[in-house]
Short mmCIF file of N, CA and C in Angstrom, two decimals:
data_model
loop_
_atom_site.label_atom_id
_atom_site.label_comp_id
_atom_site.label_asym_id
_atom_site.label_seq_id
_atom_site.Cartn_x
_atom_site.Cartn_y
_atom_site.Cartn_z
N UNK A 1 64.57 113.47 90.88
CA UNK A 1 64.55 112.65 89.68
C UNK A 1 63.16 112.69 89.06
N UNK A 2 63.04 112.88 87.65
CA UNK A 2 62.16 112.59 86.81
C UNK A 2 61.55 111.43 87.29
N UNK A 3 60.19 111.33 86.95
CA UNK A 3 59.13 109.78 86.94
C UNK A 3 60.51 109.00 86.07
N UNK A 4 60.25 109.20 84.83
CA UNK A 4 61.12 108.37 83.97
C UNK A 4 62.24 108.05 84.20
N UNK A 5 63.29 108.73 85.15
CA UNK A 5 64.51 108.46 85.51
C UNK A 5 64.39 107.30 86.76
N UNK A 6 63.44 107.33 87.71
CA UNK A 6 62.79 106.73 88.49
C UNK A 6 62.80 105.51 88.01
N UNK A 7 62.02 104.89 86.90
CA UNK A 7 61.26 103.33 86.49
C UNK A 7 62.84 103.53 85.56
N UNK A 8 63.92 104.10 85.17
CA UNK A 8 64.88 103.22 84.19
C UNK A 8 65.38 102.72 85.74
N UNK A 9 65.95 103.35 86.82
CA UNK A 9 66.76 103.36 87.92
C UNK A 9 66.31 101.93 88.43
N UNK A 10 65.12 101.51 88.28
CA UNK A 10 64.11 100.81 89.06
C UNK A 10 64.28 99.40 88.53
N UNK A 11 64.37 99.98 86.70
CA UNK A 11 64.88 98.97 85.50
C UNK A 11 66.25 98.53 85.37
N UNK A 12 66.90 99.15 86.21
CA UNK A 12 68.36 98.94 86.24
C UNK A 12 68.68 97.74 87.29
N UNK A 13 68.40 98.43 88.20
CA UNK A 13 68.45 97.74 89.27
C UNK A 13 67.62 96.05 90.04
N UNK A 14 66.50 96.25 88.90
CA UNK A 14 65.66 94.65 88.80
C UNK A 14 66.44 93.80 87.70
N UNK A 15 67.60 94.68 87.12
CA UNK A 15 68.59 93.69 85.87
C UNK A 15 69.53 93.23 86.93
N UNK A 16 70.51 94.27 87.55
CA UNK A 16 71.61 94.31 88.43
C UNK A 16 71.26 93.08 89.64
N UNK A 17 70.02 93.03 89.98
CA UNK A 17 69.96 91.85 91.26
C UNK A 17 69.85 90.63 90.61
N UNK A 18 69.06 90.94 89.46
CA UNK A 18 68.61 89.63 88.68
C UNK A 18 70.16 88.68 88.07
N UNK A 19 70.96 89.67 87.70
CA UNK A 19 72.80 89.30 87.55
C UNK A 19 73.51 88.77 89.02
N UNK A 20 72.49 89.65 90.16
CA UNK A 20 73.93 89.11 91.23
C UNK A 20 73.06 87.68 91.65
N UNK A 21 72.08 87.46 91.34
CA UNK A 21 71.11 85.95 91.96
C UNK A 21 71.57 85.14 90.84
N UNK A 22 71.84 85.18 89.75
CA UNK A 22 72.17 84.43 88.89
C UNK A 22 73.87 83.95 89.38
N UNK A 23 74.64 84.74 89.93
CA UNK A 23 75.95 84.40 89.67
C UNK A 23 75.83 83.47 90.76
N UNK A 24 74.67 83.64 92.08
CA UNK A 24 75.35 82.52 92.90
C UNK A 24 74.22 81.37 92.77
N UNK A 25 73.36 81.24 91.20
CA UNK A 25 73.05 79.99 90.94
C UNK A 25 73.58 78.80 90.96
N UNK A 26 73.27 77.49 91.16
CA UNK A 26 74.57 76.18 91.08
C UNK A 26 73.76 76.00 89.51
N UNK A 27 72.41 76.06 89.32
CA UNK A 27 72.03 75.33 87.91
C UNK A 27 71.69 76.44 87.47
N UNK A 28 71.40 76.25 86.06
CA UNK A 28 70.62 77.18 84.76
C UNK A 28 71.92 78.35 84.62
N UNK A 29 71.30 79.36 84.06
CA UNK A 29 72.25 80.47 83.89
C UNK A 29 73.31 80.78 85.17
N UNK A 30 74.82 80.85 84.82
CA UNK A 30 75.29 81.35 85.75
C UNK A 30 76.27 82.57 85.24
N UNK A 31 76.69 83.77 85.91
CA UNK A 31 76.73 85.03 85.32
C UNK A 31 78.47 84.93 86.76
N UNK A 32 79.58 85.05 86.07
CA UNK A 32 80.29 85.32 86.99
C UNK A 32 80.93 86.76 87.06
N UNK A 33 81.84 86.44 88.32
CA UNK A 33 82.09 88.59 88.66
C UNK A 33 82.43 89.12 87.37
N UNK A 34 83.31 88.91 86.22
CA UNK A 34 83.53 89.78 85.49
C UNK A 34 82.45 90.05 84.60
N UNK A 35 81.67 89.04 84.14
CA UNK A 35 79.97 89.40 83.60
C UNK A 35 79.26 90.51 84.33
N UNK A 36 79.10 90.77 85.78
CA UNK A 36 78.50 91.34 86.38
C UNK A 36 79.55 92.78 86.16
N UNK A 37 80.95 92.63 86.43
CA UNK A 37 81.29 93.98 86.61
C UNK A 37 81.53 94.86 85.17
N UNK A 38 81.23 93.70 84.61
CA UNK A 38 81.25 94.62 82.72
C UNK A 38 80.04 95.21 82.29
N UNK A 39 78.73 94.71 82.83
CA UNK A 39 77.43 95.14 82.69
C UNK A 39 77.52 96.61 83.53
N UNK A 40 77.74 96.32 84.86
CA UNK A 40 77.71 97.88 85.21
C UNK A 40 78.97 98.99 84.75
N UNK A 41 79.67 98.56 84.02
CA UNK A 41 80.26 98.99 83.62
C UNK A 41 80.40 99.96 82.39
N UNK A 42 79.66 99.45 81.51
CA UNK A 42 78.82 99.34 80.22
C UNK A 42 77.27 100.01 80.35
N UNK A 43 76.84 100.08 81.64
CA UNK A 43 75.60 100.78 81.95
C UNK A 43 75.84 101.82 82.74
N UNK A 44 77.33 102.39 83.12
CA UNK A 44 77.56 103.60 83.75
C UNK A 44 78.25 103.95 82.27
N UNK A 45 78.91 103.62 81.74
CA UNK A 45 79.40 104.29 80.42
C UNK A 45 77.93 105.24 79.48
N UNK A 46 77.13 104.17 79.42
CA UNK A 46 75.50 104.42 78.22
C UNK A 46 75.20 105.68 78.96
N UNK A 47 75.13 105.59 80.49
CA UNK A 47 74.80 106.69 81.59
C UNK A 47 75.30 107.97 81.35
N UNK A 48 76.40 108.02 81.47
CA UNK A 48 77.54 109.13 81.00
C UNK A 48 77.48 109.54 82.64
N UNK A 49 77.85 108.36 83.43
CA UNK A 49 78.33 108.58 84.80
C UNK A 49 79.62 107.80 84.86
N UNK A 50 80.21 108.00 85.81
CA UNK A 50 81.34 107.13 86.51
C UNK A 50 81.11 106.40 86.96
N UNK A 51 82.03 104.87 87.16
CA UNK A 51 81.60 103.61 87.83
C UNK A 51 81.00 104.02 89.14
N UNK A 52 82.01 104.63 90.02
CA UNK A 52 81.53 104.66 91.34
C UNK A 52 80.14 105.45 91.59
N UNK A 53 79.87 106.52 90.62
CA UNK A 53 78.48 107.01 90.91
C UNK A 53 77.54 106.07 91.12
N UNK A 54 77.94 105.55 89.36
CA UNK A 54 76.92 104.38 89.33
C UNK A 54 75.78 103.65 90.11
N UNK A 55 77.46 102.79 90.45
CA UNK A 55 77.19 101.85 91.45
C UNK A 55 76.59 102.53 92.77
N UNK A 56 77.00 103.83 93.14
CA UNK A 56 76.37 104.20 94.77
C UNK A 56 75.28 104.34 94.06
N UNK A 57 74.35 104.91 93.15
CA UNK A 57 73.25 105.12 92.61
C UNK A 57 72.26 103.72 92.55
N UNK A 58 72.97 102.74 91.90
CA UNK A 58 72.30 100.98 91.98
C UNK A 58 72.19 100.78 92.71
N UNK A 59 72.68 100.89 94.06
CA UNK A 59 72.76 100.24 95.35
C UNK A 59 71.69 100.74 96.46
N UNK A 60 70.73 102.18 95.82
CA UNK A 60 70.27 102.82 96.81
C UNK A 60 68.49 101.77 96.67
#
């Protein structure tokens, strides 16, 4: 991977945790599963990957 592919991956993934800590907030913002699974959803589409890449890709 590119530097640059690196810090978006990096940028992705400081959004993606920042969504799954939010959903199991009790106060302030709360983000539930279908919020979360439409974002990565919507960010493997922009990608021009498949969900499941995606996601094994976010998760590393």
């Amino acid at each position: 991977m590119s530097k640059q592919q690196v810090v978006k991956w990096e940028h992705l993934r400081q959004e993606y945790d920042e969504l799954k800590a939010a959903q199991t907030k009790r106060s302030g913002l709360q983000v539930d599963r279908q919020t979360l699974l439409r974002w990565v959803a919507q960010q493997a589409e922009s990608s021009g990957m498949s969900y499941g890449r995606f996601v094994i890709l976010l998760r590393r």
